[in-house]
């Protein structure tokens, strides 16, 4: 009886090992197809590996969730910095970034809804809007004084996440529709 249980356990461990290797291989294929098309391929490979899925829609959802978290954290940080900055110029910059991240946060939520509905063109449009909002914030720090808070680093990470989502939305099959359910090209 003990040999039977041991054999069953070893068989199960073997199958789990094969499953993990198969998933890792699928993730490598997904990463090699997607990541070279993104703004930051090494970052993309890390995200794809951490997602542990080869399903493009699931991967897009995972990446949008990361973007949503990043945008929310960046929004909170920008608000805090705007409230506490001693320099009027930095106060203005952080306030402006707060508004940008507020818009980005809302657009990501909408993109998540459109992804769930299969409206990938809208995901692309909204994600492009997020990139524009982040770029608007980052542009404010091209001249001194620099941002020492990490807000600009968060912004670059959000841009990298959006780059992945844009590639995925382009690769996802399906009918593209507008907000009224009409097909779009």
GROMACS .gro file of C-alpha atoms in nm:
model
  185
    1UNK     CA    1   0.000   0.000   0.000
    2UNK     CA    2   0.284   0.241   0.087
    3UNK     CA    3   0.452   0.168  -0.250
    4UNK     CA    4   0.124   0.249  -0.424
    5UNK     CA    5   0.094   0.586  -0.249
    6UNK     CA    6   0.460   0.664  -0.316
    7UNK     CA    7   0.418   0.578  -0.684
    8UNK     CA    8   0.109   0.795  -0.708
    9UNK     CA    9   0.288   1.083  -0.537
   10UNK     CA   10   0.591   1.052  -0.764
   11UNK     CA   11   0.366   1.040  -1.070
   12UNK     CA   12   0.185   1.353  -0.953
   13UNK     CA   13   0.513   1.536  -0.890
   14UNK     CA   14   0.635   1.433  -1.235
   15UNK     CA   15   0.318   1.568  -1.399
   16UNK     CA   16   0.342   1.894  -1.205
   17UNK     CA   17   0.706   1.930  -1.309
   18UNK     CA   18   0.615   1.877  -1.675
   19UNK     CA   19   0.330   2.128  -1.646
   20UNK     CA   20   0.560   2.394  -1.502
   21UNK     CA   21   0.819   2.333  -1.775
   22UNK     CA   22   0.550   2.352  -2.042
   23UNK     CA   23   0.416   2.677  -1.898
   24UNK     CA   24   0.767   2.822  -1.877
   25UNK     CA   25   0.827   2.729  -2.242
   26UNK     CA   26   0.496   2.886  -2.344
   27UNK     CA   27   0.586   3.203  -2.151
   28UNK     CA   28   0.920   3.214  -2.333
   29UNK     CA   29   0.740   3.192  -2.668
   30UNK     CA   30   0.494   3.464  -2.564
   31UNK     CA   31   0.775   3.686  -2.439
   32UNK     CA   32   0.974   3.638  -2.760
   33UNK     CA   33   0.670   3.731  -2.972
   34UNK     CA   34   0.564   4.032  -2.765
   35UNK     CA   35   0.858   4.185  -2.586
   36UNK     CA   36   1.074   4.290  -2.884
   37UNK     CA   37   0.782   4.510  -2.994
   38UNK     CA   38   0.765   4.694  -2.658
   39UNK     CA   39   0.949   4.998  -2.531
   40UNK     CA   40   1.148   4.799  -2.273
   41UNK     CA   41   1.189   4.432  -2.375
   42UNK     CA   42   1.374   4.316  -2.059
   43UNK     CA   43   1.102   4.468  -1.839
   44UNK     CA   44   0.837   4.303  -2.059
   45UNK     CA   45   1.004   3.963  -2.021
   46UNK     CA   46   0.992   4.003  -1.643
   47UNK     CA   47   0.621   4.089  -1.652
   48UNK     CA   48   0.538   3.798  -1.884
   49UNK     CA   49   0.730   3.555  -1.664
   50UNK     CA   50   0.559   3.682  -1.347
   51UNK     CA   51   0.216   3.652  -1.509
   52UNK     CA   52   0.271   3.278  -1.559
   53UNK     CA   53   0.024   3.256  -1.847
   54UNK     CA   54   0.041   3.222  -2.223
   55UNK     CA   55  -0.316   3.350  -2.268
   56UNK     CA   56  -0.284   3.694  -2.427
   57UNK     CA   57  -0.609   3.830  -2.284
   58UNK     CA   58  -0.521   3.713  -1.933
   59UNK     CA   59  -0.173   3.861  -1.976
   60UNK     CA   60  -0.325   4.192  -2.088
   61UNK     CA   61  -0.553   4.191  -1.783
   62UNK     CA   62  -0.261   4.111  -1.555
   63UNK     CA   63  -0.056   4.394  -1.706
   64UNK     CA   64  -0.348   4.638  -1.680
   65UNK     CA   65  -0.385   4.541  -1.313
   66UNK     CA   66  -0.017   4.623  -1.259
   67UNK     CA   67  -0.067   4.952  -1.442
   68UNK     CA   68  -0.375   5.029  -1.231
   69UNK     CA   69  -0.177   4.973  -0.911
   70UNK     CA   70   0.112   5.183  -1.038
   71UNK     CA   71  -0.117   5.469  -1.145
   72UNK     CA   72  -0.298   5.463  -0.809
   73UNK     CA   73   0.030   5.468  -0.617
   74UNK     CA   74   0.162   5.747  -0.840
   75UNK     CA   75  -0.157   5.948  -0.793
   76UNK     CA   76  -0.129   5.920  -0.413
   77UNK     CA   77   0.239   6.014  -0.425
   78UNK     CA   78   0.176   6.315  -0.652
   79UNK     CA   79  -0.101   6.440  -0.422
   80UNK     CA   80   0.122   6.402  -0.117
   81UNK     CA   81   0.412   6.577  -0.287
   82UNK     CA   82   0.189   6.860  -0.408
   83UNK     CA   83   0.065   6.913  -0.054
   84UNK     CA   84   0.411   6.909   0.105
   85UNK     CA   85   0.646   7.062  -0.156
   86UNK     CA   86   0.820   7.374  -0.032
   87UNK     CA   87   0.907   7.501  -0.379
   88UNK     CA   88   0.617   7.668  -0.566
   89UNK     CA   89   0.752   7.524  -0.892
   90UNK     CA   90   0.759   7.169  -0.754
   91UNK     CA   91   0.418   7.218  -0.593
   92UNK     CA   92   0.279   7.319  -0.935
   93UNK     CA   93   0.452   7.027  -1.110
   94UNK     CA   94   0.325   6.772  -0.859
   95UNK     CA   95  -0.027   6.917  -0.873
   96UNK     CA   96  -0.023   6.892  -1.250
   97UNK     CA   97   0.107   6.533  -1.226
   98UNK     CA   98  -0.170   6.456  -0.981
   99UNK     CA   99  -0.425   6.562  -1.240
  100UNK     CA  100  -0.246   6.357  -1.508
  101UNK     CA  101  -0.239   6.045  -1.292
  102UNK     CA  102  -0.601   6.093  -1.191
  103UNK     CA  103  -0.693   6.080  -1.560
  104UNK     CA  104  -0.459   5.786  -1.624
  105UNK     CA  105  -0.608   5.593  -1.332
  106UNK     CA  106  -0.961   5.642  -1.471
  107UNK     CA  107  -0.854   5.546  -1.824
  108UNK     CA  108  -0.695   5.224  -1.700
  109UNK     CA  109  -1.020   5.129  -1.522
  110UNK     CA  110  -1.206   5.187  -1.848
  111UNK     CA  111  -0.947   4.986  -2.042
  112UNK     CA  112  -0.997   4.697  -1.800
  113UNK     CA  113  -1.372   4.702  -1.870
  114UNK     CA  114  -1.319   4.715  -2.246
  115UNK     CA  115  -1.068   4.429  -2.228
  116UNK     CA  116  -1.324   4.216  -2.047
  117UNK     CA  117  -1.577   4.301  -2.322
  118UNK     CA  118  -1.333   4.220  -2.601
  119UNK     CA  119  -1.323   4.580  -2.726
  120UNK     CA  120  -0.950   4.580  -2.796
  121UNK     CA  121  -0.947   4.894  -3.007
  122UNK     CA  122  -1.087   5.085  -2.709
  123UNK     CA  123  -0.820   4.926  -2.490
  124UNK     CA  124  -0.563   5.064  -2.734
  125UNK     CA  125  -0.721   5.410  -2.740
  126UNK     CA  126  -0.745   5.432  -2.361
  127UNK     CA  127  -0.396   5.296  -2.305
  128UNK     CA  128  -0.258   5.548  -2.551
  129UNK     CA  129  -0.431   5.816  -2.343
  130UNK     CA  130  -0.258   5.685  -2.031
  131UNK     CA  131   0.079   5.711  -2.205
  132UNK     CA  132   0.001   6.071  -2.306
  133UNK     CA  133  -0.100   6.162  -1.950
  134UNK     CA  134   0.219   6.015  -1.806
  135UNK     CA  135   0.431   6.186  -2.072
  136UNK     CA  136   0.270   6.517  -1.977
  137UNK     CA  137   0.382   6.465  -1.616
  138UNK     CA  138   0.731   6.346  -1.707
  139UNK     CA  139   0.785   6.645  -1.937
  140UNK     CA  140   0.751   6.877  -1.639
  141UNK     CA  141   1.072   6.733  -1.491
  142UNK     CA  142   1.296   6.774  -1.795
  143UNK     CA  143   1.427   7.099  -1.646
  144UNK     CA  144   1.563   7.149  -1.294
  145UNK     CA  145   1.480   7.098  -1.022
  146UNK     CA  146   1.462   6.723  -1.077
  147UNK     CA  147   1.214   6.488  -0.912
  148UNK     CA  148   1.384   6.304  -0.628
  149UNK     CA  149   1.066   6.134  -0.505
  150UNK     CA  150   1.040   5.840  -0.742
  151UNK     CA  151   0.735   5.980  -0.922
  152UNK     CA  152   0.920   5.998  -1.254
  153UNK     CA  153   1.049   5.641  -1.207
  154UNK     CA  154   0.688   5.529  -1.147
  155UNK     CA  155   0.588   5.713  -1.463
  156UNK     CA  156   0.848   5.533  -1.671
  157UNK     CA  157   0.732   5.200  -1.530
  158UNK     CA  158   0.372   5.287  -1.618
  159UNK     CA  159   0.481   5.373  -1.972
  160UNK     CA  160   0.655   5.034  -1.997
  161UNK     CA  161   0.343   4.854  -1.873
  162UNK     CA  162   0.127   5.042  -2.123
  163UNK     CA  163   0.369   4.949  -2.400
  164UNK     CA  164   0.305   4.582  -2.322
  165UNK     CA  165  -0.073   4.634  -2.316
  166UNK     CA  166  -0.061   4.812  -2.653
  167UNK     CA  167   0.121   4.519  -2.815
  168UNK     CA  168  -0.116   4.267  -2.657
  169UNK     CA  169  -0.427   4.460  -2.762
  170UNK     CA  170  -0.293   4.462  -3.117
  171UNK     CA  171  -0.239   4.085  -3.110
  172UNK     CA  172  -0.572   3.988  -2.957
  173UNK     CA  173  -0.819   3.849  -3.209
  174UNK     CA  174  -1.179   3.948  -3.225
  175UNK     CA  175  -1.420   4.203  -3.353
  176UNK     CA  176  -1.336   4.561  -3.276
  177UNK     CA  177  -1.642   4.761  -3.170
  178UNK     CA  178  -1.716   5.115  -3.066
  179UNK     CA  179  -1.896   5.207  -2.744
  180UNK     CA  180  -2.232   5.136  -2.910
  181UNK     CA  181  -2.143   4.784  -3.019
  182UNK     CA  182  -2.087   4.885  -3.384
  183UNK     CA  183  -1.798   4.717  -3.559
  184UNK     CA  184  -1.491   4.932  -3.620
  185UNK     CA  185  -1.186   4.883  -3.834
   0.00000   0.00000   0.00000
